[in-house]
Amino acid sequence: MAENTELTALAELQAQLAASLEENAAAKEIIALQNKQIEELDASQGADTLTVVINKEKHQIVTPSFMLDGVQYTANDVLKDKALAAKLVDLGSGVLVKVKPSK
Amino acid sequence: MAQINIQAVIDEFGKKYVPGGQTDKDIKTQLFTQEETAKYFRKVPNKGSVYRSAYATISEVLQAYQIDFTPKAALTFKPIEYNLGQFKMDQLFYPDNFRQSWLGFLANIEETDRAKWPILQWYIQHMLIPGYQNDFEKKVSYWGWQASGFVASAPVVNGATHTREFLVGASTPANAAMDGLRLVLQKLQAKSRLNVIVTGAIKTDPIEFCTQIEGFVNSINRDLKQNLDYLFMSHELMERYCDGKGLKYNQQYKQEEDLKSIKHSSIKVAGLRSMEGSSKIFATPAQNRVMAINTDFTGRFDLQKADRGVKLLSDHEKCLCFDVPEFVVTNDLESTITAGEITAMYS
């Protein structure tokens, strides 16, 4: 009898765990969605302030035009092309300057 | 506040002048850096406090023949102006301070006109002129940031707007006299009038740095490249390039002068003392490097006498600039004045 009770309790706990995990996954999805929204919002604001978000860090584009590997780019190209912006950050380029979050 | 302190000499040698054969040769001076950057700029006399020039370009002019009249080609002018730096030196001097000391040979009590005492000549020749050159090279020619105004209270220093204010009536740092080349480049870059070639962070390995410089030079527009003579950088980077070139091409036996040349070009790297601590490199044709001068510092002062004091005043106006910004090529680093630089140098 006692064994049966224990089994029931275990089943209940498992059910609770499953429910929590489901909730957790749902919450994670929401967080991911919100993060994406924030990033998109930042990128769209960038059109005025010339900032891009790379690796969750905001960078300001301080050089209006420049040449990289023999190709001429403008600040707008960096805004539109995430890969280009990421490459500039990787190179340690001065075209992008990290913006410190205002406190 | 100009200060002349001979207390240590008085403490050591006594408050009296005993002629013992000492002359100005017995006074050794500090080491001064000589002007280096300005020598690469041609002097252009300029009346007024602004130097202006215009750059003309034309689009394609040729076309295929046909009987109809079909005009084409657009002629465009782009103006540029630079404010001349406003320099001055103010000194207040009491030559009598030297009379009762070991340095008494620099005083001349028989001469009633204190402005003619030997101390003034020595001071100007051995301290002020070298001091001026030292300051101009190290603090102004590259790192300068001209004061934008003087206010009664709460001066603003803002790197983004290039506002640099000072309190009225207080002396200012040397680097507030003129925009240095770094700021000139930054301002032109913000106006999109420079050729900026991305090098990324400067390589610390000499061979990699040599390759980086070669890549930079290879990216320069060929018409411009043919007209370039020097690629300017700090002495530290120049030495790194020479080391790198020697190692990369197994040419360590070569003279340093030969190691300064850059592959596939007639350009040589040139080190400037003024660029010490900077990762920037830049090049422009010789005729494009201009030092616009209204009045230069020639070592002549206005001497004003009041009581036993002598005031020395000197004013001059000049700036280092580029006639055509489109002929300047630089790398992508140090595009703005950072908060750290403002704290360290500009406030």
mmCIF file of N, CA and C in Angstrom, chain B residues 31-36 130 133-135 137-138 273:
data_model
loop_
_atom_site.group_PDB
_atom_site.id
_atom_site.type_symbol
_atom_site.label_atom_id
_atom_site.label_comp_id
_atom_site.label_asym_id
_atom_site.label_seq_id
_atom_site.Cartn_x
_atom_site.Cartn_y
_atom_site.Cartn_z
ATOM 1 N N LEU B 31 66.861 67.892 -22.248
ATOM 2 C CA LEU B 31 66.835 67.447 -23.639
ATOM 3 C C LEU B 31 65.525 67.907 -24.274
ATOM 4 N N PHE B 32 65.634 68.575 -25.382
ATOM 5 C CA PHE B 32 64.440 69.038 -26.079
ATOM 6 C C PHE B 32 64.261 68.235 -27.365
ATOM 7 N N THR B 33 63.012 67.987 -27.715
ATOM 8 C CA THR B 33 62.726 67.354 -29.009
ATOM 9 C C THR B 33 62.686 68.440 -30.062
ATOM 10 N N GLN B 34 63.350 68.180 -31.179
ATOM 11 C CA GLN B 34 63.351 69.186 -32.238
ATOM 12 C C GLN B 34 62.150 69.000 -33.154
ATOM 13 N N GLU B 35 61.835 70.059 -33.859
ATOM 14 C CA GLU B 35 60.719 69.990 -34.801
ATOM 15 C C GLU B 35 61.013 68.966 -35.889
ATOM 16 N N GLU B 36 60.079 68.081 -36.126
ATOM 17 C CA GLU B 36 60.273 67.046 -37.132
ATOM 18 C C GLU B 36 59.101 67.055 -38.110
ATOM 19 N N PRO B 130 63.988 76.366 -27.825
ATOM 20 C CA PRO B 130 63.904 74.892 -27.842
ATOM 21 C C PRO B 130 62.627 74.388 -27.175
ATOM 22 N N GLN B 133 59.823 74.541 -29.652
ATOM 23 C CA GLN B 133 59.908 73.467 -30.650
ATOM 24 C C GLN B 133 59.501 72.126 -30.053
ATOM 25 N N ASN B 134 59.932 71.909 -28.825
ATOM 26 C CA ASN B 134 59.602 70.683 -28.106
ATOM 27 C C ASN B 134 58.081 70.554 -27.930
ATOM 28 N N ASP B 135 57.451 71.631 -27.477
ATOM 29 C CA ASP B 135 56.003 71.607 -27.255
ATOM 30 C C ASP B 135 55.259 71.430 -28.565
ATOM 31 N N GLU B 137 56.235 70.061 -31.341
ATOM 32 C CA GLU B 137 56.372 68.715 -31.908
ATOM 33 C C GLU B 137 55.587 67.686 -31.101
ATOM 34 N N LYS B 138 55.754 67.722 -29.792
ATOM 35 C CA LYS B 138 55.188 66.643 -28.982
ATOM 36 C C LYS B 138 53.713 66.828 -28.653
ATOM 37 N N ARG B 273 58.056 61.969 -34.371
ATOM 38 C CA ARG B 273 58.003 61.989 -32.902
ATOM 39 C C ARG B 273 56.625 62.422 -32.422
#
